[in-house]
Tab-separated table of C-alpha atoms and ligand atoms in Angstrom:
chain	number	residue	atom	x	y	z
I	11	MET	CA	-20.521	-20.290	-19.974
I	12	LYS	CA	-19.185	-16.970	-21.488
I	13	ASN	CA	-15.403	-15.805	-21.404
I	14	LYS	CA	-14.318	-14.157	-18.553
I	15	GLU	CA	-13.258	-11.139	-20.204
I	16	THR	CA	-16.210	-10.522	-22.048
I	17	TYR	CA	-18.741	-10.633	-19.075
I	18	LEU	CA	-16.314	-8.265	-16.470
I	19	THR	CA	-15.709	-5.771	-19.184
I	20	GLY	CA	-17.504	-2.829	-17.904
I	21	ALA	CA	-18.492	-4.601	-14.654
I	22	GLY	CA	-18.289	-3.091	-11.308
I	23	ASP	CA	-15.445	-3.348	-8.483
I	24	ASN	CA	-17.694	-6.013	-6.339
I	25	THR	CA	-18.055	-8.172	-9.232
I	26	ARG	CA	-14.906	-7.738	-10.657
I	27	LEU	CA	-13.217	-8.708	-7.388
I	28	ALA	CA	-15.566	-11.754	-7.296
I	29	HIS	CA	-14.278	-13.335	-10.364
I	30	LEU	CA	-11.030	-12.163	-11.202
I	31	GLY	CA	-7.590	-14.149	-11.551
I	32	HIS	CA	-9.073	-17.428	-11.903
I	33	ASP	CA	-10.933	-19.141	-14.763
I	34	PRO	CA	-13.219	-21.936	-12.586
I	35	MET	CA	-13.214	-24.060	-16.001
I	36	SER	CA	-9.354	-24.256	-16.283
I	37	TYR	CA	-9.443	-26.601	-13.263
I	38	HIS	CA	-12.551	-28.902	-13.435
I	39	GLY	CA	-15.097	-26.389	-12.648
I	40	PHE	CA	-13.416	-25.865	-8.901
I	41	VAL	CA	-14.178	-22.162	-8.125
I	42	ASN	CA	-10.936	-21.427	-6.317
I	43	PRO	CA	-7.623	-21.836	-8.019
I	44	PRO	CA	-5.418	-24.772	-6.769
I	45	VAL	CA	-2.795	-24.087	-4.524
I	46	VAL	CA	-0.041	-25.749	-6.237
I	47	HIS	CA	3.308	-26.419	-4.208
I	48	GLY	CA	6.275	-26.871	-6.167
I	49	SER	CA	10.016	-26.483	-7.377
I	50	THR	CA	10.572	-28.731	-10.111
I	51	VAL	CA	8.753	-28.459	-13.376
I	52	LEU	CA	8.999	-31.605	-15.896
I	53	PHE	CA	9.577	-30.750	-19.321
I	54	PRO	CA	8.269	-33.511	-22.007
I	55	ASP	CA	11.607	-33.737	-24.192
I	56	CYS	CA	14.773	-31.884	-24.243
I	57	LYS	CA	13.432	-29.664	-27.370
I	58	THR	CA	10.765	-28.440	-25.124
I	59	MET	CA	13.315	-27.713	-22.296
I	60	GLU	CA	15.428	-25.705	-24.747
I	61	SER	CA	13.034	-23.715	-26.407
I	62	ARG	CA	11.834	-22.103	-23.159
I	63	ASP	CA	8.411	-22.125	-24.209
I	64	GLN	CA	6.663	-24.010	-21.953
I	65	LYS	CA	4.450	-21.859	-19.501
I	66	TYR	CA	5.830	-22.733	-15.862
I	67	THR	CA	9.538	-24.037	-15.929
I	68	TYR	CA	10.634	-23.424	-12.245
I	69	GLY	CA	8.762	-23.032	-8.766
I	70	THR	CA	10.491	-19.652	-8.428
I	71	ARG	CA	8.895	-18.317	-11.762
I	72	GLY	CA	5.591	-18.828	-11.198
I	73	THR	CA	2.642	-21.118	-10.588
I	74	PRO	CA	-1.061	-21.483	-11.507
I	75	THR	CA	-1.816	-20.097	-8.142
I	76	THR	CA	0.945	-17.200	-8.136
I	77	ASP	CA	-0.757	-16.361	-11.396
I	78	ALA	CA	-4.472	-16.213	-10.458
I	79	LEU	CA	-3.499	-13.480	-7.984
I	80	CYS	CA	-1.112	-11.511	-10.664
I	81	ASP	CA	-3.943	-11.916	-13.115
I	82	ALA	CA	-6.444	-10.157	-10.665
I	83	LEU	CA	-4.064	-7.346	-9.523
I	84	ASN	CA	-3.247	-6.834	-13.088
I	85	ALA	CA	-6.650	-6.489	-14.213
I	86	LEU	CA	-6.872	-4.241	-11.319
I	87	GLU	CA	-4.388	-1.938	-11.389
I	88	GLY	CA	-4.211	-1.790	-15.427
I	89	SER	CA	-0.467	-3.063	-14.985
I	90	ALA	CA	1.152	-4.705	-17.663
I	91	GLY	CA	3.071	-7.233	-15.246
I	92	THR	CA	2.804	-8.030	-11.673
I	93	VAL	CA	5.554	-9.620	-8.979
I	94	LEU	CA	5.058	-11.212	-5.632
I	95	VAL	CA	6.940	-10.978	-2.980
I	96	PRO	CA	7.368	-11.896	0.431
I	97	SER	CA	6.310	-8.687	2.350
I	98	GLY	CA	5.474	-5.110	1.898
I	99	LEU	CA	8.713	-3.769	2.665
I	100	ALA	CA	10.376	-6.362	-0.249
I	101	ALA	CA	7.677	-4.545	-2.708
I	102	ILE	CA	9.318	-1.624	-1.986
I	103	SER	CA	13.164	-2.757	-1.889
I	104	VAL	CA	13.052	-5.029	-4.999
I	105	PRO	CA	11.776	-2.362	-7.536
I	106	PHE	CA	14.393	0.380	-5.814
I	107	LEU	CA	17.296	-2.714	-6.548
I	108	ALA	CA	15.603	-3.053	-9.958
I	109	TYR	CA	15.834	0.465	-11.003
I	110	LEU	CA	18.799	2.125	-9.343
I	111	SER	CA	22.590	1.418	-9.552
I	112	SER	CA	25.429	3.457	-8.166
I	113	GLY	CA	25.726	7.119	-8.730
I	114	ASP	CA	22.124	7.041	-9.297
I	115	HIS	CA	20.188	9.910	-7.252
I	116	ALA	CA	16.789	9.024	-6.022
I	117	LEU	CA	14.093	11.225	-4.753
I	118	ILE	CA	11.876	10.142	-2.041
I	119	VAL	CA	8.974	11.426	-0.181
I	120	ASP	CA	9.549	12.587	3.211
I	121	SER	CA	6.119	11.116	4.602
I	122	VAL	CA	7.316	7.887	3.402
I	123	TYR	CA	6.756	4.569	4.853
I	124	ALA	CA	9.628	4.557	7.555
I	125	PRO	CA	10.997	1.191	7.073
I	126	CYS	CA	11.450	2.507	3.308
I	127	ARG	CA	13.447	5.449	4.669
I	128	HIS	CA	15.836	2.823	6.791
I	129	PHE	CA	16.599	0.774	3.402
I	130	CYS	CA	17.415	3.960	1.562
I	131	ASP	CA	19.216	5.359	4.164
I	132	THR	CA	21.373	2.135	5.180
I	133	MET	CA	21.570	-0.463	2.544
I	134	LEU	CA	20.596	1.756	-0.815
I	135	THR	CA	23.371	4.499	0.319
I	136	ARG	CA	25.785	2.123	0.911
I	137	MET	CA	25.471	0.752	-2.799
I	138	GLY	CA	26.004	4.258	-3.415
I	139	VAL	CA	22.786	5.526	-4.167
I	140	GLU	CA	22.071	9.291	-3.473
I	141	ILE	CA	18.661	9.578	-1.833
I	142	GLU	CA	17.096	12.789	-1.278
I	143	TYR	CA	13.732	13.488	0.867
I	144	TYR	CA	10.799	15.738	-0.549
I	145	ASP	CA	8.269	17.760	0.878
I	146	PRO	CA	4.889	15.694	-0.158
I	147	ALA	CA	3.102	19.067	-1.295
I	148	ILE	CA	5.893	19.731	-3.871
I	149	GLY	CA	3.498	18.855	-6.959
I	150	SER	CA	5.117	19.924	-10.096
I	151	GLY	CA	8.039	21.619	-8.317
I	152	ILE	CA	9.664	18.169	-8.047
I	153	GLU	CA	11.348	19.366	-11.307
I	154	SER	CA	13.470	21.776	-10.044
I	155	LEU	CA	14.724	18.658	-7.571
I	156	ILE	CA	15.463	16.846	-10.601
I	157	ARG	CA	19.339	16.472	-11.557
I	158	PRO	CA	20.889	14.693	-14.658
I	159	ASN	CA	21.551	11.333	-12.600
I	160	THR	CA	17.930	11.159	-11.231
I	161	ARG	CA	16.342	7.952	-12.277
I	162	LEU	CA	13.697	7.539	-9.394
I	163	VAL	CA	10.820	9.323	-7.978
I	164	HIS	CA	9.062	7.654	-4.993
I	165	THR	CA	5.470	8.787	-3.741
I	166	GLU	CA	3.285	7.634	-1.214
I	167	ALA	CA	-0.037	9.049	-1.192
I	168	PRO	CA	-1.565	9.585	1.499
I	169	GLY	CA	1.612	9.445	3.372
I	170	SER	CA	2.389	7.228	6.249
I	171	ASN	CA	1.069	8.272	9.498
I	172	THR	CA	0.414	12.048	8.556
I	173	MET	CA	-1.463	11.255	5.798
I	174	GLU	CA	-0.416	14.070	3.661
I	175	MET	CA	-1.909	13.993	-0.186
I	176	GLN	CA	0.680	14.424	-3.548
I	177	ASP	CA	-0.276	15.495	-6.772
I	178	ILE	CA	0.574	12.230	-8.617
I	179	ARG	CA	-0.253	13.554	-11.762
I	180	ALA	CA	1.840	16.625	-11.803
I	181	ILE	CA	4.717	14.712	-10.200
I	182	ALA	CA	4.734	11.817	-12.744
I	183	ASP	CA	4.664	14.365	-15.608
I	184	ALA	CA	7.779	16.706	-14.444
I	185	ALA	CA	9.446	13.293	-13.572
I	186	HIS	CA	8.578	11.673	-16.890
I	187	ARG	CA	10.013	14.901	-19.095
I	188	HIS	CA	13.317	13.577	-17.633
I	189	ASP	CA	12.969	10.032	-17.797
I	190	CYS	CA	12.517	9.270	-14.179
I	191	VAL	CA	10.513	6.056	-13.061
I	192	VAL	CA	7.667	6.791	-10.819
I	193	THR	CA	6.624	4.557	-8.126
I	194	ILE	CA	3.777	4.670	-5.592
I	195	ASP	CA	3.293	2.656	-2.325
I	196	ASN	CA	-0.548	2.528	-2.831
I	197	THR	CA	-1.481	0.582	0.042
I	198	TRP	CA	-3.740	2.522	1.839
I	199	ALA	CA	-6.232	3.353	-1.191
I	200	THR	CA	-5.578	-0.187	-2.928
I	201	PRO	CA	-6.552	-0.104	-6.757
I	202	LEU	CA	-10.059	0.478	-5.833
I	203	TYR	CA	-9.768	3.756	-4.457
I	204	PHE	CA	-6.755	5.036	-6.606
I	205	ARG	CA	-5.875	3.690	-9.936
I	206	ALA	CA	-2.313	5.291	-9.684
I	207	LEU	CA	-1.157	4.180	-13.159
I	208	ASP	CA	-3.984	6.067	-14.715
I	209	PHE	CA	-2.550	9.095	-13.005
I	210	GLY	CA	0.856	8.479	-14.580
I	211	ALA	CA	2.813	6.217	-11.585
I	212	ASP	CA	4.948	3.754	-13.803
I	213	VAL	CA	5.022	0.980	-10.996
I	214	THR	CA	2.701	0.252	-8.132
I	215	ILE	CA	3.582	-0.994	-4.809
I	216	HIS	CA	1.313	-2.932	-2.222
I	217	ALA	CA	1.552	-4.149	1.067
I	218	THR	CA	-0.880	-7.016	0.526
I	219	THR	CA	-0.564	-7.798	3.549
I	220	LYS	CA	-2.961	-5.161	4.526
I	221	TYR	CA	-6.344	-5.071	2.853
I	222	PRO	CA	-5.931	-7.515	-0.016
I	223	SER	CA	-5.254	-10.307	3.109
I	224	GLY	CA	-7.870	-8.154	5.417
I	225	HIS	CA	-7.247	-10.885	8.627
I	226	SER	CA	-4.153	-10.030	9.992
I	227	ASP	CA	-2.433	-13.297	9.283
I	228	ILE	CA	-0.447	-13.115	6.136
I	229	VAL	CA	2.660	-10.824	4.950
I	230	MET	CA	2.967	-10.349	1.538
I	231	GLY	CA	3.652	-7.751	-1.407
I	232	SER	CA	3.035	-7.153	-4.842
I	233	VAL	CA	4.697	-4.894	-7.308
I	234	SER	CA	2.771	-3.965	-10.643
I	235	ALA	CA	4.172	-2.151	-13.710
I	236	ASN	CA	3.274	-0.905	-16.922
I	237	GLU	CA	4.539	-2.201	-20.142
I	238	LYS	CA	7.612	0.083	-20.186
I	239	HIS	CA	8.825	-0.759	-16.741
I	240	TRP	CA	8.019	-4.349	-16.214
I	241	PRO	CA	10.619	-6.195	-18.293
I	242	ARG	CA	13.223	-4.614	-15.808
I	243	LEU	CA	10.981	-5.212	-12.694
I	244	HIS	CA	10.849	-8.684	-13.799
I	245	GLU	CA	14.438	-9.578	-14.530
I	246	ALA	CA	15.301	-7.979	-11.145
I	247	THR	CA	12.852	-10.589	-9.227
I	248	ILE	CA	14.284	-13.563	-11.000
I	249	THR	CA	17.529	-12.405	-10.609
I	250	LEU	CA	17.052	-11.732	-7.021
I	251	GLY	CA	15.574	-15.258	-6.424
I	252	ILE	CA	12.485	-13.563	-4.765
I	253	CYS	CA	8.995	-15.012	-4.927
I	254	GLY	CA	5.784	-15.270	-3.476
I	255	ALA	CA	4.778	-18.371	-1.654
I	256	PRO	CA	2.064	-20.652	-3.104
I	257	ASP	CA	-0.460	-20.582	-0.084
I	258	ASP	CA	-0.145	-16.975	0.882
I	259	ALA	CA	-0.912	-16.071	-2.771
I	260	TYR	CA	-4.270	-18.329	-2.627
I	261	GLN	CA	-5.145	-16.505	1.121
I	262	ILE	CA	-4.624	-13.179	-1.181
I	263	LEU	CA	-6.835	-13.743	-3.330
I	264	ARG	CA	-9.287	-15.158	-1.336
I	265	GLY	CA	-9.453	-11.809	0.507
I	266	LEU	CA	-9.493	-9.661	-2.635
I	267	ARG	CA	-13.129	-11.373	-2.947
I	268	THR	CA	-14.500	-9.566	-0.290
I	269	MET	CA	-12.089	-6.777	-0.017
I	270	GLY	CA	-14.609	-4.100	-1.644
I	271	VAL	CA	-17.639	-4.928	0.452
I	272	ARG	CA	-14.819	-4.792	3.174
I	273	LEU	CA	-13.286	-1.595	2.382
I	274	ALA	CA	-16.856	0.045	2.234
I	275	HIS	CA	-17.437	-0.873	5.776
I	276	HIS	CA	-13.723	0.495	6.838
I	277	GLN	CA	-14.646	4.149	4.806
I	278	LYS	CA	-17.978	4.405	6.431
I	279	SER	CA	-16.827	3.497	10.125
I	280	ALA	CA	-13.747	5.504	9.633
I	281	LEU	CA	-15.348	8.461	8.353
I	282	ALA	CA	-17.559	8.542	11.063
I	283	ILE	CA	-15.248	8.506	13.948
I	284	ALA	CA	-12.797	11.196	12.268
I	285	GLN	CA	-16.056	13.462	11.967
I	286	TRP	CA	-16.652	12.352	15.580
I	287	LEU	CA	-13.020	12.935	16.520
I	288	GLU	CA	-13.079	16.284	15.099
I	289	ALA	CA	-15.814	17.614	17.185
I	290	ARG	CA	-14.123	16.800	20.362
I	291	ASP	CA	-12.016	19.499	22.338
I	292	ASP	CA	-9.693	16.869	23.524
I	293	VAL	CA	-8.599	16.771	20.062
I	294	ALA	CA	-6.148	19.157	18.419
I	295	ARG	CA	-6.815	17.581	14.759
I	296	VAL	CA	-7.843	14.761	12.586
I	297	LEU	CA	-5.550	14.144	9.896
I	298	HIS	CA	-8.170	12.366	7.371
I	299	PRO	CA	-7.688	13.208	3.799
I	300	ALA	CA	-11.578	12.776	2.979
I	301	LEU	CA	-12.394	15.521	5.903
I	302	GLU	CA	-12.826	18.904	4.252
I	303	SER	CA	-10.654	20.419	7.057
I	304	PHE	CA	-7.530	18.585	5.929
I	305	PRO	CA	-5.157	20.576	3.732
I	306	GLY	CA	-4.884	17.683	1.414
I	307	HIS	CA	-8.532	17.101	1.005
I	308	ALA	CA	-9.028	18.919	-2.601
I	309	LEU	CA	-6.489	16.616	-4.377
I	310	TRP	CA	-8.179	13.467	-2.582
I	311	LYS	CA	-11.459	14.524	-4.295
I	312	ARG	CA	-10.165	14.977	-7.513
I	313	ASP	CA	-8.056	11.712	-7.934
I	314	PHE	CA	-9.621	9.024	-5.299
I	315	LYS	CA	-12.884	7.240	-5.444
I	316	GLY	CA	-12.788	6.641	-1.590
I	317	SER	CA	-11.006	6.499	1.858
I	318	SER	CA	-9.918	3.585	4.012
I	319	GLY	CA	-10.020	2.869	7.463
I	320	VAL	CA	-6.471	4.406	8.687
I	321	PHE	CA	-6.161	7.952	9.959
I	322	SER	CA	-4.831	9.731	12.549
I	323	PHE	CA	-5.236	12.574	15.022
I	324	VAL	CA	-3.158	14.783	17.519
I	325	LEU	CA	-4.075	14.350	20.770
I	326	LYS	CA	-4.629	17.832	22.512
I	327	ALA	CA	-1.586	18.499	24.868
I	328	ASP	CA	0.019	21.338	26.554
I	329	GLY	CA	3.575	21.134	26.147
I	330	PRO	CA	5.716	18.337	24.313
I	331	GLU	CA	6.751	17.472	28.318
I	332	HIS	CA	3.466	15.731	28.366
I	333	PHE	CA	3.142	13.806	24.954
I	334	ARG	CA	4.186	10.609	26.108
I	335	ALA	CA	2.478	10.388	29.169
I	336	LYS	CA	-0.788	11.438	27.408
I	337	SER	CA	-0.991	9.203	24.453
I	338	HIS	CA	0.560	6.051	26.659
I	339	ALA	CA	-2.745	6.824	28.887
I	340	PHE	CA	-4.879	7.032	26.364
I	341	LEU	CA	-3.335	3.736	24.645
I	342	ASP	CA	-3.133	1.510	27.666
I	343	ALA	CA	-7.385	2.260	28.255
I	344	LEU	CA	-8.289	0.763	25.464
I	345	SER	CA	-9.262	-2.513	25.034
I	346	ILE	CA	-11.386	-3.134	21.769
I	347	PHE	CA	-8.622	-1.292	19.647
I	348	GLY	CA	-5.249	-3.624	19.935
I	349	LEU	CA	-1.897	-1.954	20.406
I	350	GLY	CA	-0.138	-3.135	17.632
I	351	TYR	CA	1.329	-2.546	14.101
I	352	SER	CA	0.043	-3.237	10.826
I	353	TRP	CA	-3.311	-2.596	9.494
I	354	GLY	CA	-5.918	-3.800	6.978
I	355	GLY	CA	-7.331	-6.526	8.742
I	356	TYR	CA	-10.966	-7.001	10.529
I	357	GLU	CA	-10.105	-5.524	13.966
I	358	SER	CA	-9.478	-2.102	14.929
I	359	LEU	CA	-5.756	-0.971	16.042
I	360	ALA	CA	-4.012	2.218	17.781
I	361	VAL	CA	-0.439	2.899	17.647
I	362	LYS	CA	1.218	6.184	18.764
I	363	VAL	CA	3.148	7.311	15.725
I	364	ASN	CA	7.062	8.238	16.040
I	365	LEU	CA	7.905	10.936	13.641
I	366	GLY	CA	11.568	11.638	14.733
I	367	ASP	CA	13.026	10.660	11.486
I	368	ARG	CA	11.105	13.221	9.145
I	369	THR	CA	13.375	16.212	7.949
I	370	ILE	CA	10.297	18.178	6.152
I	371	ALA	CA	6.710	16.981	7.269
I	372	LYS	CA	7.408	16.944	10.666
I	373	ALA	CA	5.585	16.130	13.483
I	374	PRO	CA	2.487	18.530	14.698
I	375	SER	CA	3.259	20.331	17.825
I	376	GLU	CA	-0.092	20.230	19.472
I	377	GLY	CA	0.214	16.693	20.974
I	378	PRO	CA	1.008	13.418	20.400
I	379	VAL	CA	0.193	11.641	17.023
I	380	ILE	CA	-2.072	8.436	17.332
I	381	ARG	CA	-2.784	6.702	14.146
I	382	LEU	CA	-5.986	4.518	14.240
I	383	GLN	CA	-7.005	1.691	12.183
I	384	ILE	CA	-10.940	1.426	12.236
I	385	GLY	CA	-11.917	-2.271	11.966
I	386	LEU	CA	-15.063	-3.886	11.203
I	387	GLU	CA	-16.482	-3.909	14.577
I	388	ASP	CA	-19.837	-1.707	15.565
I	389	VAL	CA	-18.819	2.406	15.182
I	390	VAL	CA	-20.469	2.864	18.870
I	391	ASP	CA	-18.403	0.299	20.577
I	392	LEU	CA	-15.378	1.614	19.001
I	393	GLN	CA	-16.452	5.274	20.224
I	394	LYS	CA	-16.886	3.964	23.893
I	395	ASP	CA	-13.618	2.345	23.781
I	396	LEU	CA	-11.944	5.801	22.630
I	397	GLU	CA	-14.217	7.622	25.325
I	398	ALA	CA	-12.202	5.636	27.760
I	399	GLY	CA	-8.932	6.335	26.016
I	400	PHE	CA	-9.865	9.991	26.704
I	401	ALA	CA	-11.086	9.982	29.968
I	402	ALA	CA	-7.408	8.283	30.720
I	403	ALA	CA	-5.606	10.921	28.944
I	404	ALA	CA	-7.406	13.860	30.796
I	405	ALA	CA	-6.679	12.223	34.440
I	406	VAL	CA	-2.766	12.856	33.642
E	11	PLP	C1	2.719	-2.022	6.354
E	11	PLP	C2	3.090	-1.134	5.134
E	11	PLP	C3	4.186	-1.609	4.226
E	11	PLP	C4	4.876	-2.706	4.582
E	11	PLP	O1	4.246	-3.732	4.396
E	11	PLP	P1	4.762	-5.410	5.301
E	11	PLP	O2	4.151	-6.637	4.501
E	11	PLP	O3	4.239	-5.120	6.565
E	11	PLP	O4	6.374	-5.380	5.113
E	11	PLP	C5	4.799	-0.453	3.381
E	11	PLP	N1	3.832	0.600	2.716
E	11	PLP	C6	2.660	0.615	3.699
E	11	PLP	C7	2.200	1.821	3.369
E	11	PLP	C8	2.369	0.143	4.684
E	11	PLP	O5	1.324	0.389	5.546
């Protein structure tokens, strides 16, 4: 059998996803890695214990199971190292704690995942970090916001719920001129559709809860860093005692094997539904970066290799006083689409988006914003379900 690095070089995404991360011959030929449960790891003698050159030393510092997933993620991201954390939110808070200190200034995109904003406005602010939100469309203009104490620029493209695109290359180039670390929440695109480190990001963050899991049954996050920023990230997770659990790591690696084919299906169905929605009179706007009508479309087309299954639309309503009743009628009439948070699973979801915390990228005025996660069901059935929602909204 040939060496993995040789036969995977230049291979396509699905081939790589099927084989990355675990070498069967390293474990009796079993195709999947063993799930190693462990706290204590024994050393053969005191000399080895003191030398610190044994590969595994303690359960919080990695196991063959977590390494298999981290190796796969490093290969997909092109990163120097990856840490696993217990949730996607922890995949944001841990690097922020790693790179920020009291007295520092951090620039956060205004269309950020809302719980990230909560972490910044409460705990980070209490610890003396100054937080400033910026316009997702800022591009190289970010330079004018950078101060002598700015240490971190956080990006998310597309933005949560309203899907604004960001020029990651322009932002990273400006930030690097001032020695700031650039982090990106890359959950929506996954490394298959956007290789963030190739566009200048230093650290890429994933809620592996979403597409890597694919089945709505695990919460886990990953943080991957380039060579320059890896040591500090690794040191922070060791210091904090934060680590990923072996069963979860196993399941995420299992999910990765099929992520390419699932994403292709999510992409195709979501685009079909987005285009269908765009043609409707009861829809004011569809917020999907792969639609030509979307303001950030050119950036998406320039930098991304695909689009996933999550996007939003603005349900037409005359006057803000009708937003609540219309959106509730629409959502309550859905059967296949579940009403729930998160996404990335096999099943479709719909949720009314709350944009009340935005200071720059504010809520559209034409109606309530509904976010859809298009699952693996058949498009015609999903359309029929959405029709029922539109009929109920029209009756309000
Ligand atoms: C869901 C999500 C997270 C958080 O993931 P959890 O595992 O639910 O904590 C972070 N960022 C984005 C963009 C998300 O959609």
